[in-house]
PDB file of C-alpha atoms in Angstrom:
ATOM      1  CA  UNK J   1      -0.625  35.525 -62.284  1.00 37.00           C
ATOM      2  CA  UNK J   2      -3.038  37.753 -64.464  1.00 33.00           C
ATOM      3  CA  UNK J   3      -6.408  38.543 -62.186  1.00 36.00           C
ATOM      4  CA  UNK J   4      -9.545  36.147 -64.073  1.00 32.00           C
ATOM      5  CA  UNK J   5     -12.162  38.737 -64.851  1.00 35.00           C
ATOM      6  CA  UNK J   6     -15.613  38.264 -62.893  1.00 38.00           C
ATOM      7  CA  UNK J   7     -18.219  36.334 -64.875  1.00 33.00           C
ATOM      8  CA  UNK J   8     -20.367  39.157 -66.515  1.00 31.00           C
ATOM      9  CA  UNK J   9     -23.538  36.731 -66.566  1.00 28.00           C
ATOM     10  CA  UNK J  10     -24.226  37.863 -62.839  1.00 28.00           C
ATOM     11  CA  UNK J  11     -26.380  40.963 -62.677  1.00 31.00           C
ATOM     12  CA  UNK J  12     -24.105  44.009 -61.035  1.00 35.00           C
ATOM     13  CA  UNK J  13     -27.681  45.067 -59.483  1.00 35.00           C
ATOM     14  CA  UNK J  14     -27.487  41.773 -57.160  1.00 41.00           C
ATOM     15  CA  UNK J  15     -24.308  42.475 -54.852  1.00 40.00           C
ATOM     16  CA  UNK J  16     -25.573  39.827 -52.845  1.00 38.00           C
ATOM     17  CA  UNK J  17     -25.460  37.475 -55.105  1.00 38.00           C
ATOM     18  CA  UNK J  18     -22.515  38.511 -57.367  1.00 46.00           C
ATOM     19  CA  UNK J  19     -20.595  38.733 -53.928  1.00 44.00           C
ATOM     20  CA  UNK J  20     -22.092  35.222 -52.916  1.00 43.00           C
ATOM     21  CA  UNK J  21     -20.930  33.418 -56.128  1.00 45.00           C
ATOM     22  CA  UNK J  22     -17.140  34.466 -55.896  1.00 51.00           C
ATOM     23  CA  UNK J  23     -16.619  34.302 -52.189  1.00 50.00           C
ATOM     24  CA  UNK J  24     -14.601  31.482 -50.615  1.00 49.00           C
ATOM     25  CA  UNK J  25     -13.376  30.787 -47.296  1.00 45.00           C
ATOM     26  CA  UNK J  26     -10.109  30.106 -47.012  1.00 44.00           C
ATOM     27  CA  UNK J  27      -8.360  26.533 -46.742  1.00 35.00           C
ATOM     28  CA  UNK J  28      -4.502  27.503 -46.779  1.00 34.00           C
ATOM     29  CA  UNK J  29      -2.292  28.201 -43.748  1.00 31.00           C
ATOM     30  CA  UNK J  30      -3.708  31.865 -43.522  1.00 31.00           C
ATOM     31  CA  UNK J  31      -7.104  30.035 -43.603  1.00 33.00           C
ATOM     32  CA  UNK J  32      -6.255  27.409 -40.689  1.00 26.00           C
ATOM     33  CA  UNK J  33      -5.783  30.927 -38.434  1.00 29.00           C
ATOM     34  CA  UNK J  34      -7.619  32.811 -39.547  1.00 30.00           C
ATOM     35  CA  UNK J  35     -10.459  31.640 -41.218  1.00 31.00           C
ATOM     36  CA  UNK J  36     -14.165  31.179 -39.399  1.00 31.00           C
ATOM     37  CA  UNK J  37     -13.744  27.981 -37.308  1.00 30.00           C
ATOM     38  CA  UNK J  38     -15.642  25.408 -38.863  1.00 31.00           C
ATOM     39  CA  UNK J  39     -16.837  26.887 -42.405  1.00 34.00           C
ATOM     40  CA  UNK J  40     -18.423  24.460 -44.520  1.00 30.00           C
ATOM     41  CA  UNK J  41     -16.533  22.841 -46.996  1.00 30.00           C
ATOM     42  CA  UNK J  42     -17.777  24.278 -50.831  1.00 32.00           C
ATOM     43  CA  UNK J  43     -16.885  28.163 -50.915  1.00 36.00           C
ATOM     44  CA  UNK J  44     -20.109  30.299 -50.945  1.00 38.00           C
ATOM     45  CA  UNK J  45     -22.923  28.446 -49.148  1.00 39.00           C
ATOM     46  CA  UNK J  46     -20.336  28.004 -46.323  1.00 41.00           C
ATOM     47  CA  UNK J  47     -18.724  30.889 -45.909  1.00 46.00           C
ATOM     48  CA  UNK J  48     -22.366  33.318 -45.900  1.00 46.00           C
ATOM     49  CA  UNK J  49     -24.010  30.445 -43.680  1.00 45.00           C
ATOM     50  CA  UNK J  50     -21.453  31.360 -41.197  1.00 64.00           C
ATOM     51  CA  UNK J  51     -20.819  35.459 -41.874  1.00 74.00           C
ATOM     52  CA  UNK J  52     -23.011  36.893 -39.432  1.00 81.00           C
ATOM     53  CA  UNK J  53     -25.569  39.686 -41.681  1.00 85.00           C
ATOM     54  CA  UNK J  54     -23.377  42.402 -40.603  1.00 86.00           C
ATOM     55  CA  UNK J  55     -19.783  40.491 -41.888  1.00 89.00           C
ATOM     56  CA  UNK J  56     -22.111  40.110 -44.983  1.00 91.00           C
ATOM     57  CA  UNK J  57     -22.796  43.595 -45.482  1.00 92.00           C
ATOM     58  CA  UNK J  58     -18.741  44.717 -45.209  1.00 92.00           C
ATOM     59  CA  UNK J  59     -17.853  41.695 -47.868  1.00 94.00           C
ATOM     60  CA  UNK J  60     -20.298  43.190 -49.879  1.00 94.00           C
ATOM     61  CA  UNK J  61     -19.638  46.758 -49.669  1.00 95.00           C
ATOM     62  CA  UNK J  62     -15.674  46.016 -50.254  1.00 96.00           C
ATOM     63  CA  UNK J  63     -16.744  43.907 -53.430  1.00 95.00           C
ATOM     64  CA  UNK J  64     -17.979  47.218 -54.469  1.00 96.00           C
ATOM     65  CA  UNK J  65     -15.338  49.413 -53.831  1.00 97.00           C
ATOM     66  CA  UNK J  66     -13.306  47.602 -55.527  1.00 97.00           C
ATOM     67  CA  UNK J  67     -14.973  46.468 -58.523  1.00 96.00           C
ATOM     68  CA  UNK J  68     -15.570  50.344 -59.007  1.00 96.00           C
ATOM     69  CA  UNK J  69     -11.937  51.551 -58.975  1.00 97.00           C
ATOM     70  CA  UNK J  70     -11.357  48.725 -61.693  1.00 96.00           C
ATOM     71  CA  UNK J  71     -10.029  45.429 -59.835  1.00 96.00           C
ATOM     72  CA  UNK J  72     -10.113  42.181 -62.065  1.00 94.00           C
ATOM     73  CA  UNK J  73     -10.526  39.463 -59.893  1.00 94.00           C
ATOM     74  CA  UNK J  74     -11.956  35.619 -59.574  1.00 93.00           C
ATOM     75  CA  UNK J  75     -13.075  35.118 -56.077  1.00 91.00           C
ATOM     76  CA  UNK J  76     -13.085  36.799 -52.670  1.00 93.00           C
ATOM     77  CA  UNK J  77     -11.763  35.087 -49.800  1.00 92.00           C
ATOM     78  CA  UNK J  78     -12.455  35.666 -46.399  1.00 93.00           C
ATOM     79  CA  UNK J  79      -9.025  35.526 -44.386  1.00 91.00           C
ATOM     80  CA  UNK J  80     -10.199  36.732 -40.713  1.00 88.00           C
ATOM     81  CA  UNK J  81     -13.103  37.668 -39.230  1.00 88.00           C
ATOM     82  CA  UNK J  82     -12.954  39.606 -35.925  1.00 84.00           C
ATOM     83  CA  UNK J  83     -12.880  42.745 -35.343  1.00 83.00           C
ATOM     84  CA  UNK J  84     -12.307  43.740 -38.666  1.00 89.00           C
ATOM     85  CA  UNK J  85     -13.444  41.627 -41.979  1.00 93.00           C
ATOM     86  CA  UNK J  86     -10.388  40.629 -44.027  1.00 94.00           C
ATOM     87  CA  UNK J  87     -10.420  39.622 -47.392  1.00 95.00           C
ATOM     88  CA  UNK J  88      -8.558  38.894 -50.681  1.00 97.00           C
ATOM     89  CA  UNK J  89      -9.439  39.499 -53.710  1.00 96.00           C
ATOM     90  CA  UNK J  90      -7.255  36.251 -55.739  1.00 95.00           C
ATOM     91  CA  UNK J  91      -6.085  35.973 -57.549  1.00 95.00           C
ATOM     92  CA  UNK J  92      -4.175  39.643 -57.065  1.00 97.00           C
ATOM     93  CA  UNK J  93      -2.091  41.102 -54.105  1.00 97.00           C
ATOM     94  CA  UNK J  94      -5.008  43.094 -53.091  1.00 97.00           C
ATOM     95  CA  UNK J  95      -6.989  42.523 -49.137  1.00 97.00           C
ATOM     96  CA  UNK J  96      -9.328  45.011 -48.149  1.00 97.00           C
ATOM     97  CA  UNK J  97      -9.695  45.605 -44.579  1.00 95.00           C
ATOM     98  CA  UNK J  98     -13.175  46.016 -43.224  1.00 94.00           C
ATOM     99  CA  UNK J  99     -13.866  47.765 -39.417  1.00 90.00           C
ATOM    100  CA  UNK J 100     -16.456  45.863 -38.657  1.00 88.00           C
ATOM    101  CA  UNK J 101     -16.846  45.370 -34.994  1.00 73.00           C
ATOM    102  CA  UNK J 102     -14.431  48.730 -33.906  1.00 69.00           C
ATOM    103  CA  UNK J 103     -16.942  50.699 -35.490  1.00 63.00           C
ATOM    104  CA  UNK J 104     -19.225  51.505 -31.901  1.00 59.00           C
ATOM    105  CA  UNK J 105     -16.319  53.124 -30.245  1.00 66.00           C
ATOM    106  CA  UNK J 106     -14.272  54.277 -33.777  1.00 66.00           C
ATOM    107  CA  UNK J 107     -16.451  56.588 -35.335  1.00 67.00           C
ATOM    108  CA  UNK J 108     -15.642  58.080 -38.938  1.00 70.00           C
ATOM    109  CA  UNK J 109     -11.824  57.209 -40.714  1.00 81.00           C
ATOM    110  CA  UNK J 110      -9.387  60.028 -38.768  1.00 86.00           C
ATOM    111  CA  UNK J 111      -8.194  56.181 -37.254  1.00 85.00           C
ATOM    112  CA  UNK J 112      -7.751  54.600 -40.655  1.00 93.00           C
ATOM    113  CA  UNK J 113      -6.165  57.055 -41.632  1.00 93.00           C
ATOM    114  CA  UNK J 114      -3.405  57.398 -39.470  1.00 93.00           C
ATOM    115  CA  UNK J 115      -2.756  53.982 -39.898  1.00 95.00           C
ATOM    116  CA  UNK J 116      -2.180  53.874 -43.587  1.00 97.00           C
ATOM    117  CA  UNK J 117       0.109  56.871 -42.951  1.00 96.00           C
ATOM    118  CA  UNK J 118       2.383  54.966 -40.090  1.00 96.00           C
ATOM    119  CA  UNK J 119       2.629  51.712 -42.587  1.00 97.00           C
ATOM    120  CA  UNK J 120       3.037  54.201 -45.127  1.00 97.00           C
ATOM    121  CA  UNK J 121       6.299  55.644 -43.565  1.00 97.00           C
ATOM    122  CA  UNK J 122       7.112  52.219 -41.792  1.00 98.00           C
ATOM    123  CA  UNK J 123       7.067  50.247 -45.539  1.00 97.00           C
ATOM    124  CA  UNK J 124       9.364  53.329 -47.560  1.00 97.00           C
ATOM    125  CA  UNK J 125      11.561  53.245 -44.510  1.00 97.00           C
ATOM    126  CA  UNK J 126      12.345  49.354 -45.074  1.00 97.00           C
ATOM    127  CA  UNK J 127      10.864  48.071 -41.426  1.00 98.00           C
ATOM    128  CA  UNK J 128       9.019  44.595 -42.018  1.00 97.00           C
ATOM    129  CA  UNK J 129       5.291  45.388 -41.985  1.00 98.00           C
ATOM    130  CA  UNK J 130       2.653  44.824 -44.392  1.00 97.00           C
ATOM    131  CA  UNK J 131       2.032  47.513 -46.680  1.00 97.00           C
ATOM    132  CA  UNK J 132      -0.928  49.729 -48.398  1.00 97.00           C
ATOM    133  CA  UNK J 133      -2.071  48.328 -51.666  1.00 97.00           C
ATOM    134  CA  UNK J 134       0.265  49.814 -54.332  1.00 95.00           C
ATOM    135  CA  UNK J 135      -2.276  48.430 -57.385  1.00 97.00           C
ATOM    136  CA  UNK J 136      -5.182  50.696 -55.539  1.00 97.00           C
ATOM    137  CA  UNK J 137      -6.391  53.315 -53.712  1.00 97.00           C
ATOM    138  CA  UNK J 138      -5.429  52.613 -50.297  1.00 97.00           C
ATOM    139  CA  UNK J 139      -7.660  54.774 -49.046  1.00 94.00           C
ATOM    140  CA  UNK J 140      -9.872  55.235 -46.461  1.00 96.00           C
ATOM    141  CA  UNK J 141     -12.673  54.208 -48.371  1.00 97.00           C
ATOM    142  CA  UNK J 142     -16.456  54.056 -47.192  1.00 94.00           C
ATOM    143  CA  UNK J 143     -19.074  52.042 -48.708  1.00 94.00           C
ATOM    144  CA  UNK J 144     -22.979  51.109 -46.852  1.00 92.00           C
ATOM    145  CA  UNK J 145     -21.670  52.453 -43.174  1.00 91.00           C
ATOM    146  CA  UNK J 146     -18.239  50.299 -44.054  1.00 93.00           C
ATOM    147  CA  UNK J 147     -14.571  52.014 -43.938  1.00 93.00           C
ATOM    148  CA  UNK J 148     -12.272  50.016 -44.862  1.00 95.00           C
ATOM    149  CA  UNK J 149      -8.698  50.400 -46.375  1.00 97.00           C
ATOM    150  CA  UNK J 150      -6.948  48.063 -49.165  1.00 98.00           C
ATOM    151  CA  UNK J 151      -3.909  46.256 -48.413  1.00 98.00           C
ATOM    152  CA  UNK J 152      -1.029  43.888 -50.014  1.00 97.00           C
ATOM    153  CA  UNK J 153      -1.310  40.423 -49.828  1.00 97.00           C
ATOM    154  CA  UNK J 154       1.666  38.565 -47.898  1.00 95.00           C
ATOM    155  CA  UNK J 155       1.799  34.675 -48.629  1.00 93.00           C
ATOM    156  CA  UNK J 156       2.439  33.687 -44.317  1.00 93.00           C
ATOM    157  CA  UNK J 157       4.286  30.953 -43.467  1.00 94.00           C
ATOM    158  CA  UNK J 158       2.258  27.418 -41.964  1.00 92.00           C
ATOM    159  CA  UNK J 159       3.471  27.979 -38.794  1.00 94.00           C
ATOM    160  CA  UNK J 160       3.731  30.464 -35.738  1.00 94.00           C
ATOM    161  CA  UNK J 161       5.656  33.391 -35.616  1.00 95.00           C
ATOM    162  CA  UNK J 162       8.677  33.008 -33.809  1.00 95.00           C
ATOM    163  CA  UNK J 163       9.241  35.074 -30.707  1.00 95.00           C
ATOM    164  CA  UNK J 164      12.190  36.142 -31.150  1.00 95.00           C
ATOM    165  CA  UNK J 165      12.106  37.636 -34.578  1.00 97.00           C
ATOM    166  CA  UNK J 166       9.021  38.833 -34.120  1.00 97.00           C
ATOM    167  CA  UNK J 167      10.827  41.007 -30.817  1.00 97.00           C
ATOM    168  CA  UNK J 168      13.735  42.123 -34.010  1.00 97.00           C
ATOM    169  CA  UNK J 169      11.317  43.306 -36.378  1.00 97.00           C
ATOM    170  CA  UNK J 170       9.591  45.447 -34.367  1.00 97.00           C
ATOM    171  CA  UNK J 171      12.886  47.299 -32.678  1.00 97.00           C
ATOM    172  CA  UNK J 172      12.917  47.835 -35.995  1.00 97.00           C
ATOM    173  CA  UNK J 173       9.655  49.228 -36.680  1.00 97.00           C
ATOM    174  CA  UNK J 174       9.943  51.424 -33.575  1.00 97.00           C
ATOM    175  CA  UNK J 175      13.633  53.085 -34.632  1.00 97.00           C
ATOM    176  CA  UNK J 176      11.678  53.527 -38.320  1.00 97.00           C
ATOM    177  CA  UNK J 177       8.970  54.982 -36.465  1.00 96.00           C
ATOM    178  CA  UNK J 178      11.164  57.688 -34.285  1.00 93.00           C
ATOM    179  CA  UNK J 179      11.299  60.879 -37.221  1.00 93.00           C
ATOM    180  CA  UNK J 180       7.097  59.830 -37.670  1.00 95.00           C
ATOM    181  CA  UNK J 181       5.787  63.571 -37.970  1.00 90.00           C
ATOM    182  CA  UNK J 182       2.537  62.606 -38.154  1.00 90.00           C
ATOM    183  CA  UNK J 183       0.185  63.420 -35.281  1.00 89.00           C
ATOM    184  CA  UNK J 184      -0.530  60.498 -32.815  1.00 91.00           C
ATOM    185  CA  UNK J 185      -2.746  60.568 -29.568  1.00 89.00           C
ATOM    186  CA  UNK J 186      -0.075  60.342 -25.988  1.00 87.00           C
ATOM    187  CA  UNK J 187      -1.635  57.492 -24.785  1.00 85.00           C
ATOM    188  CA  UNK J 188      -4.404  56.278 -26.620  1.00 78.00           C
ATOM    189  CA  UNK J 189      -5.446  52.510 -25.763  1.00 81.00           C
ATOM    190  CA  UNK J 190      -6.149  54.443 -21.944  1.00 80.00           C
ATOM    191  CA  UNK J 191      -8.054  57.007 -23.497  1.00 81.00           C
ATOM    192  CA  UNK J 192      -9.618  55.065 -25.496  1.00 78.00           C
ATOM    193  CA  UNK J 193     -10.674  52.699 -22.515  1.00 79.00           C
ATOM    194  CA  UNK J 194     -12.127  55.728 -20.525  1.00 79.00           C
ATOM    195  CA  UNK J 195     -14.026  56.214 -23.697  1.00 80.00           C
ATOM    196  CA  UNK J 196     -15.489  52.536 -23.722  1.00 78.00           C
ATOM    197  CA  UNK J 197     -16.043  52.462 -19.962  1.00 82.00           C
ATOM    198  CA  UNK J 198     -18.151  55.709 -19.886  1.00 82.00           C
ATOM    199  CA  UNK J 199     -19.975  54.360 -22.892  1.00 80.00           C
ATOM    200  CA  UNK J 200     -20.989  50.937 -20.765  1.00 79.00           C
ATOM    201  CA  UNK J 201     -21.963  53.047 -17.797  1.00 81.00           C
ATOM    202  CA  UNK J 202     -24.206  54.944 -19.838  1.00 82.00           C
ATOM    203  CA  UNK J 203     -26.006  51.689 -21.458  1.00 81.00           C
ATOM    204  CA  UNK J 204     -25.810  50.073 -17.733  1.00 83.00           C
ATOM    205  CA  UNK J 205     -23.810  47.168 -18.677  1.00 84.00           C
ATOM    206  CA  UNK J 206     -21.190  48.239 -15.569  1.00 83.00           C
ATOM    207  CA  UNK J 207     -21.961  48.540 -12.733  1.00 86.00           C
ATOM    208  CA  UNK J 208     -21.580  51.675 -11.011  1.00 85.00           C
ATOM    209  CA  UNK J 209     -19.060  49.569  -8.632  1.00 87.00           C
ATOM    210  CA  UNK J 210     -17.002  48.175 -11.879  1.00 89.00           C
ATOM    211  CA  UNK J 211     -16.749  51.182 -13.579  1.00 86.00           C
ATOM    212  CA  UNK J 212     -15.417  53.079 -10.642  1.00 87.00           C
ATOM    213  CA  UNK J 213     -12.834  50.683 -10.582  1.00 90.00           C
ATOM    214  CA  UNK J 214     -12.366  50.772 -13.663  1.00 88.00           C
ATOM    215  CA  UNK J 215     -11.585  54.625 -14.035  1.00 87.00           C
ATOM    216  CA  UNK J 216      -9.704  54.028 -10.949  1.00 88.00           C
ATOM    217  CA  UNK J 217      -7.527  51.244 -12.495  1.00 89.00           C
ATOM    218  CA  UNK J 218      -6.696  53.455 -15.512  1.00 86.00           C
ATOM    219  CA  UNK J 219      -5.871  56.801 -13.455  1.00 87.00           C
ATOM    220  CA  UNK J 220      -3.377  54.776 -11.580  1.00 88.00           C
ATOM    221  CA  UNK J 221      -1.836  53.047 -14.738  1.00 87.00           C
ATOM    222  CA  UNK J 222      -1.413  57.177 -16.273  1.00 86.00           C
ATOM    223  CA  UNK J 223      -0.333  58.461 -12.967  1.00 88.00           C
ATOM    224  CA  UNK J 224       2.799  55.695 -13.307  1.00 90.00           C
ATOM    225  CA  UNK J 225       3.292  56.234 -16.855  1.00 88.00           C
ATOM    226  CA  UNK J 226       4.159  59.817 -16.353  1.00 86.00           C
ATOM    227  CA  UNK J 227       5.760  59.596 -13.197  1.00 88.00           C
ATOM    228  CA  UNK J 228       8.199  57.006 -14.461  1.00 88.00           C
ATOM    229  CA  UNK J 229       9.964  59.429 -17.319  1.00 88.00           C
ATOM    230  CA  UNK J 230       9.878  57.201 -19.912  1.00 91.00           C
ATOM    231  CA  UNK J 231       9.911  58.626 -23.353  1.00 92.00           C
ATOM    232  CA  UNK J 232       6.268  59.148 -25.108  1.00 93.00           C
ATOM    233  CA  UNK J 233       7.852  57.505 -29.003  1.00 94.00           C
ATOM    234  CA  UNK J 234       4.940  55.521 -31.692  1.00 95.00           C
ATOM    235  CA  UNK J 235       4.218  52.831 -30.073  1.00 96.00           C
ATOM    236  CA  UNK J 236       2.469  49.867 -31.930  1.00 97.00           C
ATOM    237  CA  UNK J 237      -0.262  49.999 -29.624  1.00 94.00           C
ATOM    238  CA  UNK J 238      -1.690  46.124 -29.722  1.00 93.00           C
ATOM    239  CA  UNK J 239       1.950  44.267 -30.473  1.00 95.00           C
ATOM    240  CA  UNK J 240       0.988  41.155 -28.933  1.00 94.00           C
ATOM    241  CA  UNK J 241       2.292  38.459 -31.628  1.00 95.00           C
ATOM    242  CA  UNK J 242      -1.415  37.573 -33.304  1.00 92.00           C
ATOM    243  CA  UNK J 243      -0.466  40.859 -35.343  1.00 94.00           C
ATOM    244  CA  UNK J 244       2.244  39.576 -36.586  1.00 96.00           C
ATOM    245  CA  UNK J 245       2.559  38.057 -39.604  1.00 96.00           C
ATOM    246  CA  UNK J 246       5.314  34.319 -40.123  1.00 96.00           C
ATOM    247  CA  UNK J 247       6.261  35.226 -44.300  1.00 96.00           C
ATOM    248  CA  UNK J 248       9.529  33.892 -46.064  1.00 95.00           C
ATOM    249  CA  UNK J 249      11.240  36.559 -45.190  1.00 94.00           C
ATOM    250  CA  UNK J 250      10.528  36.509 -41.514  1.00 96.00           C
ATOM    251  CA  UNK J 251       7.961  38.018 -38.997  1.00 97.00           C
ATOM    252  CA  UNK J 252       6.119  40.991 -40.323  1.00 97.00           C
ATOM    253  CA  UNK J 253       4.320  43.211 -38.349  1.00 98.00           C
ATOM    254  CA  UNK J 254       0.299  43.930 -39.046  1.00 95.00           C
ATOM    255  CA  UNK J 255      -2.987  45.727 -37.817  1.00 93.00           C
ATOM    256  CA  UNK J 256      -0.857  49.225 -37.089  1.00 96.00           C
ATOM    257  CA  UNK J 257      -4.230  51.214 -35.733  1.00 91.00           C
ATOM    258  CA  UNK J 258      -3.412  51.327 -32.535  1.00 91.00           C
ATOM    259  CA  UNK J 259      -0.980  53.428 -32.362  1.00 94.00           C
ATOM    260  CA  UNK J 260      -0.399  55.832 -30.060  1.00 93.00           C
ATOM    261  CA  UNK J 261       2.404  57.543 -28.709  1.00 93.00           C
ATOM    262  CA  UNK J 262       3.631  56.241 -25.140  1.00 93.00           C
ATOM    263  CA  UNK J 263       6.528  54.861 -23.351  1.00 94.00           C
ATOM    264  CA  UNK J 264       8.334  51.767 -25.814  1.00 95.00           C
ATOM    265  CA  UNK J 265       8.252  48.886 -22.801  1.00 94.00           C
ATOM    266  CA  UNK J 266       4.217  49.122 -23.342  1.00 93.00           C
ATOM    267  CA  UNK J 267       5.165  46.953 -26.497  1.00 96.00           C
ATOM    268  CA  UNK J 268       6.933  44.507 -24.859  1.00 94.00           C
ATOM    269  CA  UNK J 269       4.294  43.925 -22.507  1.00 93.00           C
ATOM    270  CA  UNK J 270       2.200  43.114 -25.339  1.00 93.00           C
ATOM    271  CA  UNK J 271       4.846  41.094 -26.926  1.00 92.00           C
ATOM    272  CA  UNK J 272       5.598  39.305 -23.467  1.00 88.00           C
TER     273      UNK J 272
END
């Protein structure tokens, strides 16, 4: 479908108005799964009402990035708004993924570049993943304090992800990652968890006893993994079914931002 050029009667100097007039909440199969709970019908007004200010600014930033890259689109559809804001610029095949909830933990865009590198590698190997955008430079891009990447839009079936199919797809990804040459953190999830505990301790959010208990649990997990002798290989890091899509071609894995080097059993534990 040929993209419809945005209405140029809207002043480019007013990004809030420009985005609000073209933003919708998805009501299709993806929307039923990913859209904010209880979006008001009627498009823009409802979405602006349910998006928090941070998410509104993230939406505006993503819109300005794709427009500056020359993308013509009819409207912006919010697919998901959790730790990342996902926006589909219809009717083009471009989806922006804007980091919002992860900002307090992950500074900079190096982890986004790593996710893109992994996804490019997997896509080139024919593994079942959501590929980076082939229409626009996938990034990472930065705008107004937000880091983001651009991805290809895939149609999703209105049915749950098949667990067996997802397991087979995950195995295909594991095999394709065997020759991935990029740098990955070793046991990155546990390393990041330790940083989060330290931050919460400094903020006074967690008591000293709770922090010590969590640190002991993390140290015990690392020690047990190291003593197991299991080989360290690239893994997804967060391979639960919410990070797999049910598509006409079968289950497809996405959200490789948590990838690290660890035992493949980590992904299996997440999956089950």
